[in-house]
Amino acid sequence: MKYIVALDQGTTSSRAVIFDQNGSMVAKHGIEFPQIYPKPGWVEHNPMDILNSQITSLKMAVEKSGVDVADIEAIGITNQRETTLLWERSTGKPLCNAIVWQCRRSAPLVERLKKDGLGNMLRDATGLIPDAYFSGTKLQWLLDTISGARKRALNGELCFGTVDCFLAWHLSAEKVHVTDASNAARTMLYNIYDQKWDERLLRAMNIPAQLLPEVVDSSRVIGHLDKSILGREIPIASMAGDQHAALFGQGCFAPGMAKNTYGTGCFVLMNTGKTPVRSSNELITTVAWRIDGQPRYALEGSVFVGGAVIQWLRDEMKLIEKASDSEAIAMSVPNNGNVYFVPAFTGLGAPHWDMYSRGTIVGLTRGTGRAHIVRAALESIAYQTADVVNAMSADSGMKSTVMRVDGGASANSFLMQFQSDILGMRVLRPKVLETTAMGAAMLAGRAVGMWNDRELEKLQTADREFVPNMDDVTRNNLLKKWNRAIERSRGWEIEEE
């Protein structure tokens, strides 16, 4: 039996997942690491926490599995996207903490780009909405803020990268400085049509090209694991942003197929094939993956706070002891008691795109209890997803009949049933919920010849299907109140004149 290891580096934890050649999960190990909040709206990670937790999780997963390292055919990398790192080329030493995708500190730089009339050009080149979410202005902020950084960058002394790039550099024996097309497409610096870094955007943000990694296919050998880690140089054979890997891992290979990943945020992606679809509903046009030099495109809608709202209930408000408690608590009341929770802790994502929205709970009465707030929090994840799916259907002209789901919160059957009800479509949950890791493994396995394209289609199987049982009147009334709650969350951070 041969094996593939997927390194799944996420926002709150680093994990390693081992799959056998039948696509079955053999073992996994995850390690959480600290979140750093220097100021309101700022989010950071210690880069060495990312690296060390990923290496340790890899070693622990291999130890748990009992797999002979000689039987590991390849390693794939999938990662939290947009998170921005800067390190010394000669030593690998980070210059500062990583600026996490959730961080809003570069919002003023985004506003400056838009004020300078660059919004449409940026959208035309990258498929992205100008927003502090993406890497470009985060990198610009670092170069503006760290003394001497821009000069060192011009001299070729520094490397910029998203997490995939940082891991590839530090894990590979060759110290490769590469990123794949799916991650490059999230930087706000990469032209997804020309498939290269955009010189106009680099000039607009004053970013030296010397900083940037080479952009490679999502499925190819880019280097070999440093022998000191597992005792053997194993091919590193795939790189893909987490949501792109999940789309691949769900088997969404044909245009019109869609998935939603319920992680820290929620991310809906629809495969649009060889043709990028320009959104008129403020969705993102992105590279799904690039294989054999050929990009495949997707529409994406990002919900900034998905499963993170459950973490907030647990860690900050102490309303639940563990995330899994939320299902039973939500089901202990017959409805939400007219309570609506907009978890816009870091602004609103697609299709609203309001950097200045903040978290809002409306409809509270004297009879509101803990269960209503927990239920409203879970329902908020489904409402935000429905907003994205409806916008996606309008843009693409494609009406999906099935939503494939994955990620931690997809294990919550109350949420999945409510999601099916509010969408009015079937929701399909796979047996292997680790579809992000599975996608990275599939891409790596393909690169080293473990699986061909036909075999890849057969790897994922269904666990449970949720069927809508809500009538249209109820659904429309719920959505109407949700939209009223959204309006009340908007613009909170805008200063009054």
mmCIF file of C-alpha atoms in Angstrom, residues 297-432:
data_model
loop_
_atom_site.group_PDB
_atom_site.id
_atom_site.type_symbol
_atom_site.label_atom_id
_atom_site.label_comp_id
_atom_site.label_asym_id
_atom_site.label_seq_id
_atom_site.Cartn_x
_atom_site.Cartn_y
_atom_site.Cartn_z
ATOM 1 C CA TYR A 297 -11.639 29.075 -13.058
ATOM 2 C CA ALA A 298 -14.263 29.431 -10.345
ATOM 3 C CA LEU A 299 -16.685 31.926 -8.875
ATOM 4 C CA GLU A 300 -16.252 32.365 -5.146
ATOM 5 C CA GLY A 301 -18.145 33.973 -2.357
ATOM 6 C CA SER A 302 -16.385 34.328 0.979
ATOM 7 C CA VAL A 303 -18.105 34.520 4.344
ATOM 8 C CA PHE A 304 -15.559 35.891 6.790
ATOM 9 C CA VAL A 305 -17.073 34.449 9.966
ATOM 10 C CA GLY A 306 -18.548 30.964 9.698
ATOM 11 C CA GLY A 307 -17.475 28.393 12.274
ATOM 12 C CA ALA A 308 -15.614 31.196 14.055
ATOM 13 C CA VAL A 309 -18.952 32.408 15.429
ATOM 14 C CA ILE A 310 -19.249 29.093 17.296
ATOM 15 C CA GLN A 311 -15.724 29.541 18.644
ATOM 16 C CA TRP A 312 -16.761 33.008 19.791
ATOM 17 C CA LEU A 313 -19.773 31.600 21.640
ATOM 18 C CA ARG A 314 -17.461 29.083 23.313
ATOM 19 C CA ASP A 315 -14.316 31.097 24.034
ATOM 20 C CA GLU A 316 -15.469 34.685 24.504
ATOM 21 C CA MET A 317 -19.090 34.438 25.660
ATOM 22 C CA LYS A 318 -18.871 31.049 27.449
ATOM 23 C CA LEU A 319 -22.365 30.143 26.197
ATOM 24 C CA ILE A 320 -21.251 26.626 25.219
ATOM 25 C CA GLU A 321 -18.516 24.335 26.568
ATOM 26 C CA LYS A 322 -17.600 22.765 23.233
ATOM 27 C CA ALA A 323 -18.549 23.450 19.628
ATOM 28 C CA SER A 324 -20.539 20.230 19.258
ATOM 29 C CA ASP A 325 -22.899 21.369 22.074
ATOM 30 C CA SER A 326 -24.359 23.991 19.746
ATOM 31 C CA GLU A 327 -26.453 21.462 17.826
ATOM 32 C CA ALA A 328 -28.458 20.165 20.805
ATOM 33 C CA ILE A 329 -28.816 23.652 22.312
ATOM 34 C CA ALA A 330 -30.137 25.082 19.025
ATOM 35 C CA MET A 331 -32.652 22.247 18.733
ATOM 36 C CA SER A 332 -33.904 22.802 22.289
ATOM 37 C CA VAL A 333 -36.047 25.717 21.053
ATOM 38 C CA PRO A 334 -38.598 25.472 18.209
ATOM 39 C CA ASN A 335 -37.298 28.554 16.372
ATOM 40 C CA ASN A 336 -34.914 31.496 16.691
ATOM 41 C CA GLY A 337 -37.392 33.578 18.702
ATOM 42 C CA ASN A 338 -37.002 36.340 16.077
ATOM 43 C CA VAL A 339 -33.326 36.742 17.033
ATOM 44 C CA TYR A 340 -30.892 37.377 14.168
ATOM 45 C CA PHE A 341 -27.137 37.400 14.572
ATOM 46 C CA VAL A 342 -24.916 39.055 11.943
ATOM 47 C CA PRO A 343 -21.363 37.963 12.912
ATOM 48 C CA ALA A 344 -19.588 40.751 11.024
ATOM 49 C CA PHE A 345 -16.655 40.783 13.446
ATOM 50 C CA THR A 346 -14.232 41.742 10.666
ATOM 51 C CA GLY A 347 -16.694 43.239 8.195
ATOM 52 C CA LEU A 348 -18.973 41.548 5.685
ATOM 53 C CA GLY A 349 -17.768 39.469 2.754
ATOM 54 C CA ALA A 350 -19.611 38.547 -0.425
ATOM 55 C CA PRO A 351 -21.977 39.723 -1.747
ATOM 56 C CA HIS A 352 -22.179 42.712 0.652
ATOM 57 C CA TRP A 353 -18.484 43.709 0.914
ATOM 58 C CA ASP A 354 -18.711 46.178 3.750
ATOM 59 C CA MET A 355 -15.359 46.537 5.548
ATOM 60 C CA TYR A 356 -17.030 48.685 8.187
ATOM 61 C CA SER A 357 -19.860 46.380 9.287
ATOM 62 C CA ARG A 358 -19.528 44.896 12.747
ATOM 63 C CA GLY A 359 -21.185 42.097 14.689
ATOM 64 C CA THR A 360 -24.837 42.719 15.477
ATOM 65 C CA ILE A 361 -27.553 40.805 17.345
ATOM 66 C CA VAL A 362 -31.080 42.096 16.796
ATOM 67 C CA GLY A 363 -34.560 41.090 17.939
ATOM 68 C CA LEU A 364 -33.676 40.596 21.602
ATOM 69 C CA THR A 365 -36.580 40.540 24.076
ATOM 70 C CA ARG A 366 -36.927 39.721 27.744
ATOM 71 C CA GLY A 367 -37.752 36.147 26.717
ATOM 72 C CA THR A 368 -34.562 35.682 24.700
ATOM 73 C CA GLY A 369 -32.391 32.923 26.147
ATOM 74 C CA ARG A 370 -29.055 31.291 25.524
ATOM 75 C CA ALA A 371 -30.555 28.764 23.115
ATOM 76 C CA HIS A 372 -31.995 31.500 20.880
ATOM 77 C CA ILE A 373 -28.611 33.191 20.557
ATOM 78 C CA VAL A 374 -26.827 29.893 19.864
ATOM 79 C CA ARG A 375 -29.456 28.980 17.278
ATOM 80 C CA ALA A 376 -29.251 32.431 15.669
ATOM 81 C CA ALA A 377 -25.472 32.049 15.464
ATOM 82 C CA LEU A 378 -25.788 28.724 13.641
ATOM 83 C CA GLU A 379 -28.505 30.085 11.374
ATOM 84 C CA SER A 380 -26.286 33.057 10.499
ATOM 85 C CA ILE A 381 -23.831 30.676 8.838
ATOM 86 C CA ALA A 382 -26.596 29.293 6.616
ATOM 87 C CA TYR A 383 -28.021 32.742 5.788
ATOM 88 C CA GLN A 384 -24.617 34.089 4.747
ATOM 89 C CA THR A 385 -24.100 31.018 2.556
ATOM 90 C CA ALA A 386 -27.522 31.505 0.945
ATOM 91 C CA ASP A 387 -26.644 35.118 0.094
ATOM 92 C CA VAL A 388 -23.569 33.884 -1.768
ATOM 93 C CA VAL A 389 -25.289 30.997 -3.556
ATOM 94 C CA ASN A 390 -28.135 33.182 -4.818
ATOM 95 C CA ALA A 391 -25.667 35.760 -6.146
ATOM 96 C CA MET A 392 -23.614 33.002 -7.785
ATOM 97 C CA SER A 393 -26.628 31.594 -9.605
ATOM 98 C CA ALA A 394 -27.521 35.059 -10.894
ATOM 99 C CA ASP A 395 -23.979 35.609 -12.203
ATOM 100 C CA SER A 396 -23.359 32.256 -13.821
ATOM 101 C CA GLY A 397 -26.838 31.430 -15.073
ATOM 102 C CA MET A 398 -26.304 28.019 -13.475
ATOM 103 C CA LYS A 399 -28.705 26.777 -10.805
ATOM 104 C CA SER A 400 -27.104 24.051 -8.737
ATOM 105 C CA THR A 401 -29.436 21.399 -7.377
ATOM 106 C CA VAL A 402 -26.901 20.001 -4.930
ATOM 107 C CA MET A 403 -24.522 21.753 -2.546
ATOM 108 C CA ARG A 404 -21.538 19.628 -1.562
ATOM 109 C CA VAL A 405 -20.379 20.498 1.948
ATOM 110 C CA ASP A 406 -17.319 19.936 4.083
ATOM 111 C CA GLY A 407 -15.376 21.469 6.940
ATOM 112 C CA GLY A 408 -15.811 21.209 10.679
ATOM 113 C CA ALA A 409 -19.264 22.787 11.020
ATOM 114 C CA SER A 410 -20.712 20.526 8.309
ATOM 115 C CA ALA A 411 -20.785 17.800 10.978
ATOM 116 C CA ASN A 412 -23.582 19.808 12.657
ATOM 117 C CA SER A 413 -26.742 18.190 11.327
ATOM 118 C CA PHE A 414 -29.017 21.002 12.560
ATOM 119 C CA LEU A 415 -26.985 23.492 10.533
ATOM 120 C CA MET A 416 -26.941 21.260 7.451
ATOM 121 C CA GLN A 417 -30.719 20.742 7.559
ATOM 122 C CA PHE A 418 -31.314 24.473 8.017
ATOM 123 C CA GLN A 419 -28.887 25.123 5.165
ATOM 124 C CA SER A 420 -30.871 22.796 2.918
ATOM 125 C CA ASP A 421 -34.130 24.458 3.995
ATOM 126 C CA ILE A 422 -32.973 28.047 3.464
ATOM 127 C CA LEU A 423 -31.367 27.211 0.089
ATOM 128 C CA GLY A 424 -34.213 25.020 -1.091
ATOM 129 C CA MET A 425 -31.715 22.496 -2.420
ATOM 130 C CA ARG A 426 -30.204 19.175 -1.434
ATOM 131 C CA VAL A 427 -27.062 19.255 0.703
ATOM 132 C CA LEU A 428 -24.618 16.375 0.294
ATOM 133 C CA ARG A 429 -22.143 15.592 3.066
ATOM 134 C CA PRO A 430 -19.283 13.246 2.139
ATOM 135 C CA LYS A 431 -17.930 10.377 4.207
ATOM 136 C CA VAL A 432 -14.525 12.043 4.352
#
